[in-house]
Short mmCIF file of C-alpha atoms in Angstrom, two decimals:
data_model
loop_
_atom_site.label_atom_id
_atom_site.label_comp_id
_atom_site.label_asym_id
_atom_site.label_seq_id
_atom_site.Cartn_x
_atom_site.Cartn_y
_atom_site.Cartn_z
CA UNK A 1 0.00 0.00 0.00
CA UNK A 2 2.86 2.38 0.85
CA UNK A 3 4.52 1.98 -2.56
CA UNK A 4 1.20 2.82 -4.22
CA UNK A 5 1.07 6.08 -2.23
CA UNK A 6 4.69 6.83 -3.07
CA UNK A 7 3.98 6.25 -6.76
CA UNK A 8 0.94 8.53 -6.61
CA UNK A 9 2.92 11.17 -4.75
CA UNK A 10 5.73 11.01 -7.35
CA UNK A 11 3.21 11.19 -10.18
CA UNK A 12 1.43 14.19 -8.63
CA UNK A 13 4.72 16.04 -8.14
CA UNK A 14 5.80 15.22 -11.69
CA UNK A 15 2.54 16.49 -13.19
CA UNK A 16 2.67 19.67 -11.10
CA UNK A 17 6.31 20.25 -12.08
CA UNK A 18 5.57 19.73 -15.78
CA UNK A 19 2.54 22.03 -15.67
CA UNK A 20 4.50 24.69 -13.84
CA UNK A 21 7.39 24.50 -16.35
CA UNK A 22 4.90 24.78 -19.23
CA UNK A 23 3.48 27.95 -17.68
CA UNK A 24 6.97 29.36 -17.12
CA UNK A 25 7.70 28.85 -20.81
CA UNK A 26 4.79 31.14 -21.57
CA UNK A 27 5.13 33.88 -19.00
CA UNK A 28 7.10 35.18 -16.00
CA UNK A 29 6.73 33.48 -12.62
CA UNK A 30 5.19 36.59 -11.06
CA UNK A 31 2.14 36.25 -13.34
CA UNK A 32 1.59 32.50 -12.88
CA UNK A 33 -1.12 31.39 -10.46
CA UNK A 34 -1.47 28.16 -8.54
CA UNK A 35 -4.97 27.86 -9.99
CA UNK A 36 -3.72 27.74 -13.58
CA UNK A 37 -0.94 25.26 -12.74
CA UNK A 38 -3.50 23.02 -11.01
CA UNK A 39 -5.94 23.29 -13.92
CA UNK A 40 -3.25 22.31 -16.40
CA UNK A 41 -2.15 19.42 -14.17
CA UNK A 42 -5.79 18.42 -13.57
CA UNK A 43 -5.13 18.45 -9.84
CA UNK A 44 -7.04 20.39 -7.19
CA UNK A 45 -5.48 23.20 -5.17
CA UNK A 46 -5.59 21.31 -1.87
CA UNK A 47 -3.46 18.58 -3.45
CA UNK A 48 -0.98 21.24 -4.59
CA UNK A 49 -0.77 22.62 -1.04
CA UNK A 50 -0.21 19.15 0.39
CA UNK A 51 3.06 19.06 -1.63
CA UNK A 52 4.21 22.71 -1.79
CA UNK A 53 3.75 25.94 0.19
CA UNK A 54 3.50 28.04 -2.97
CA UNK A 55 4.92 28.33 -6.50
CA UNK A 56 8.25 29.58 -5.16
CA UNK A 57 8.57 26.44 -3.06
CA UNK A 58 7.91 24.33 -6.17
CA UNK A 59 10.47 26.34 -8.15
CA UNK A 60 13.05 26.03 -5.38
CA UNK A 61 12.61 22.26 -5.23
CA UNK A 62 13.02 21.95 -9.02
CA UNK A 63 16.13 24.15 -8.96
CA UNK A 64 17.64 22.40 -5.93
CA UNK A 65 17.27 19.00 -7.59
CA UNK A 66 19.06 20.23 -10.72
CA UNK A 67 21.86 21.83 -8.66
CA UNK A 68 22.21 18.61 -6.63
CA UNK A 69 22.43 16.49 -9.81
CA UNK A 70 24.96 18.83 -11.43
CA UNK A 71 27.08 18.93 -8.30
CA UNK A 72 27.03 15.14 -8.05
CA UNK A 73 28.32 14.85 -11.61
CA UNK A 74 30.95 17.55 -11.12
CA UNK A 75 32.33 15.93 -7.97
CA UNK A 76 32.53 12.43 -9.44
CA UNK A 77 35.24 13.25 -11.99
CA UNK A 78 38.87 14.40 -11.90
CA UNK A 79 39.15 17.49 -14.13
CA UNK A 80 42.91 17.32 -14.32
CA UNK A 81 42.62 14.16 -16.42
CA UNK A 82 41.67 15.25 -19.95
CA UNK A 83 39.64 12.12 -20.65
CA UNK A 84 37.67 12.51 -17.40
CA UNK A 85 37.06 16.22 -18.06
CA UNK A 86 35.59 15.35 -21.46
CA UNK A 87 33.46 12.52 -20.01
CA UNK A 88 32.24 14.73 -17.15
CA UNK A 89 31.25 17.49 -19.59
CA UNK A 90 29.48 14.93 -21.79
CA UNK A 91 27.57 13.64 -18.73
CA UNK A 92 26.49 17.18 -17.87
CA UNK A 93 25.31 17.81 -21.44
CA UNK A 94 23.44 14.47 -21.47
CA UNK A 95 21.73 15.44 -18.22
CA UNK A 96 20.75 18.82 -19.66
CA UNK A 97 19.46 17.16 -22.85
CA UNK A 98 17.40 14.65 -20.84
CA UNK A 99 15.93 17.51 -18.78
CA UNK A 100 15.87 20.03 -21.61
CA UNK A 101 12.39 21.44 -20.95
CA UNK A 102 13.16 22.30 -17.35
CA UNK A 103 16.70 23.47 -18.09
CA UNK A 104 15.68 25.54 -21.11
CA UNK A 105 12.94 27.23 -19.11
CA UNK A 106 15.09 27.86 -16.05
CA UNK A 107 17.88 29.33 -18.20
CA UNK A 108 15.47 31.47 -20.26
CA UNK A 109 14.32 35.04 -19.69
CA UNK A 110 11.40 33.66 -17.62
CA UNK A 111 13.80 31.69 -15.42
CA UNK A 112 15.04 32.67 -11.99
CA UNK A 113 18.25 34.77 -12.33
CA UNK A 114 19.36 33.53 -8.90
CA UNK A 115 19.25 29.93 -10.16
CA UNK A 116 21.39 30.88 -13.13
CA UNK A 117 23.89 32.55 -10.78
CA UNK A 118 23.95 29.42 -8.57
CA UNK A 119 24.77 27.22 -11.57
CA UNK A 120 27.53 29.59 -12.68
CA UNK A 121 28.99 29.72 -9.16
CA UNK A 122 28.83 25.92 -8.88
CA UNK A 123 30.74 25.54 -12.15
CA UNK A 124 33.12 28.35 -11.14
CA UNK A 125 33.95 26.70 -7.81
CA UNK A 126 34.66 23.32 -9.39
CA UNK A 127 36.74 24.87 -12.18
CA UNK A 128 38.65 27.04 -9.73
CA UNK A 129 39.59 24.02 -7.63
CA UNK A 130 40.70 22.20 -10.77
CA UNK A 131 42.80 25.11 -11.99
CA UNK A 132 44.48 25.48 -8.60
CA UNK A 133 45.29 21.74 -8.58
CA UNK A 134 46.72 21.90 -12.10
CA UNK A 135 48.68 25.09 -11.41
CA UNK A 136 47.95 25.96 -15.07
CA UNK A 137 47.41 29.63 -14.45
CA UNK A 138 48.96 32.05 -12.02
CA UNK A 139 46.90 32.13 -8.79
CA UNK A 140 45.45 35.57 -9.55
CA UNK A 141 44.46 34.38 -13.05
CA UNK A 142 42.74 31.17 -11.85
CA UNK A 143 39.70 32.99 -10.53
CA UNK A 144 39.23 35.08 -13.67
CA UNK A 145 39.82 32.12 -15.96
CA UNK A 146 37.35 30.01 -14.00
CA UNK A 147 34.68 32.74 -14.18
CA UNK A 148 35.32 33.18 -17.89
CA UNK A 149 35.01 29.46 -18.65
CA UNK A 150 31.95 28.99 -16.39
CA UNK A 151 30.07 31.96 -17.83
CA UNK A 152 31.03 31.13 -21.40
CA UNK A 153 30.00 27.50 -20.95
CA UNK A 154 26.63 28.49 -19.49
CA UNK A 155 25.98 30.77 -22.46
CA UNK A 156 26.93 28.01 -24.90
CA UNK A 157 24.46 25.70 -23.12
CA UNK A 158 21.73 28.37 -23.13
CA UNK A 159 22.18 28.88 -26.86
CA UNK A 160 22.20 25.11 -27.46
CA UNK A 161 18.92 24.76 -25.55
CA UNK A 162 17.36 27.77 -27.28
CA UNK A 163 18.26 26.35 -30.70
CA UNK A 164 16.58 23.03 -30.01
CA UNK A 165 19.59 20.81 -29.14
CA UNK A 166 20.66 20.51 -32.78
CA UNK A 167 24.09 19.23 -31.79
CA UNK A 168 24.57 16.10 -29.71
CA UNK A 169 25.63 16.34 -26.05
CA UNK A 170 29.02 14.96 -27.11
CA UNK A 171 29.50 17.69 -29.73
CA UNK A 172 28.64 20.45 -27.26
CA UNK A 173 30.89 18.89 -24.60
CA UNK A 174 33.76 18.75 -27.11
CA UNK A 175 33.16 22.39 -28.08
CA UNK A 176 33.18 23.54 -24.44
CA UNK A 177 36.35 21.59 -23.68
CA UNK A 178 38.10 22.96 -26.79
CA UNK A 179 37.13 26.54 -25.91
CA UNK A 180 38.25 26.10 -22.30
CA UNK A 181 41.53 24.47 -23.32
CA UNK A 182 42.41 27.18 -25.81
CA UNK A 183 41.82 29.77 -23.09
CA UNK A 184 44.19 27.94 -20.78
CA UNK A 185 46.77 27.54 -23.55
CA UNK A 186 46.69 31.28 -24.17
CA UNK A 187 47.71 31.95 -20.54
CA UNK A 188 50.75 29.68 -20.79
CA UNK A 189 52.43 31.60 -23.60
#
């Protein structure tokens, strides 16, 4: 009986999340109502409130799950190994492709700017640690290089999502790695 409830709970949350993301694709969060999300999900308001306090709570939970998944991927690879850096970037791009509706919406003009900053800072922190370990750049350059690569990579991903994922995750990962490597190479000369 408990697994049936868990399945129903997961389904309800999934439908609410999908309905909310659909609304965010159409208009800013500040103009979305719980009523319209519930109508689209075909779920009553009391059911919504049994899962979330409000739309911001729902948004926070969606964003936190994505941040958690990205962080898990970033921490499971050694960036200083070229092959692992490529594989890690491919894994991130595969994750984004699998969750493209949510990611595209959250990285769009209707998305939460704070979420976008969190993703950039997460990437920045991981890159900074990698650059310090590699000693590729002078210490004062590591922070700037890390910010440059993180911001540039996020914009490449945003454009990839906006253009309908025309390239494969592997192609985008290879592009990001090539751009990041050329930036590092330029500092060594």
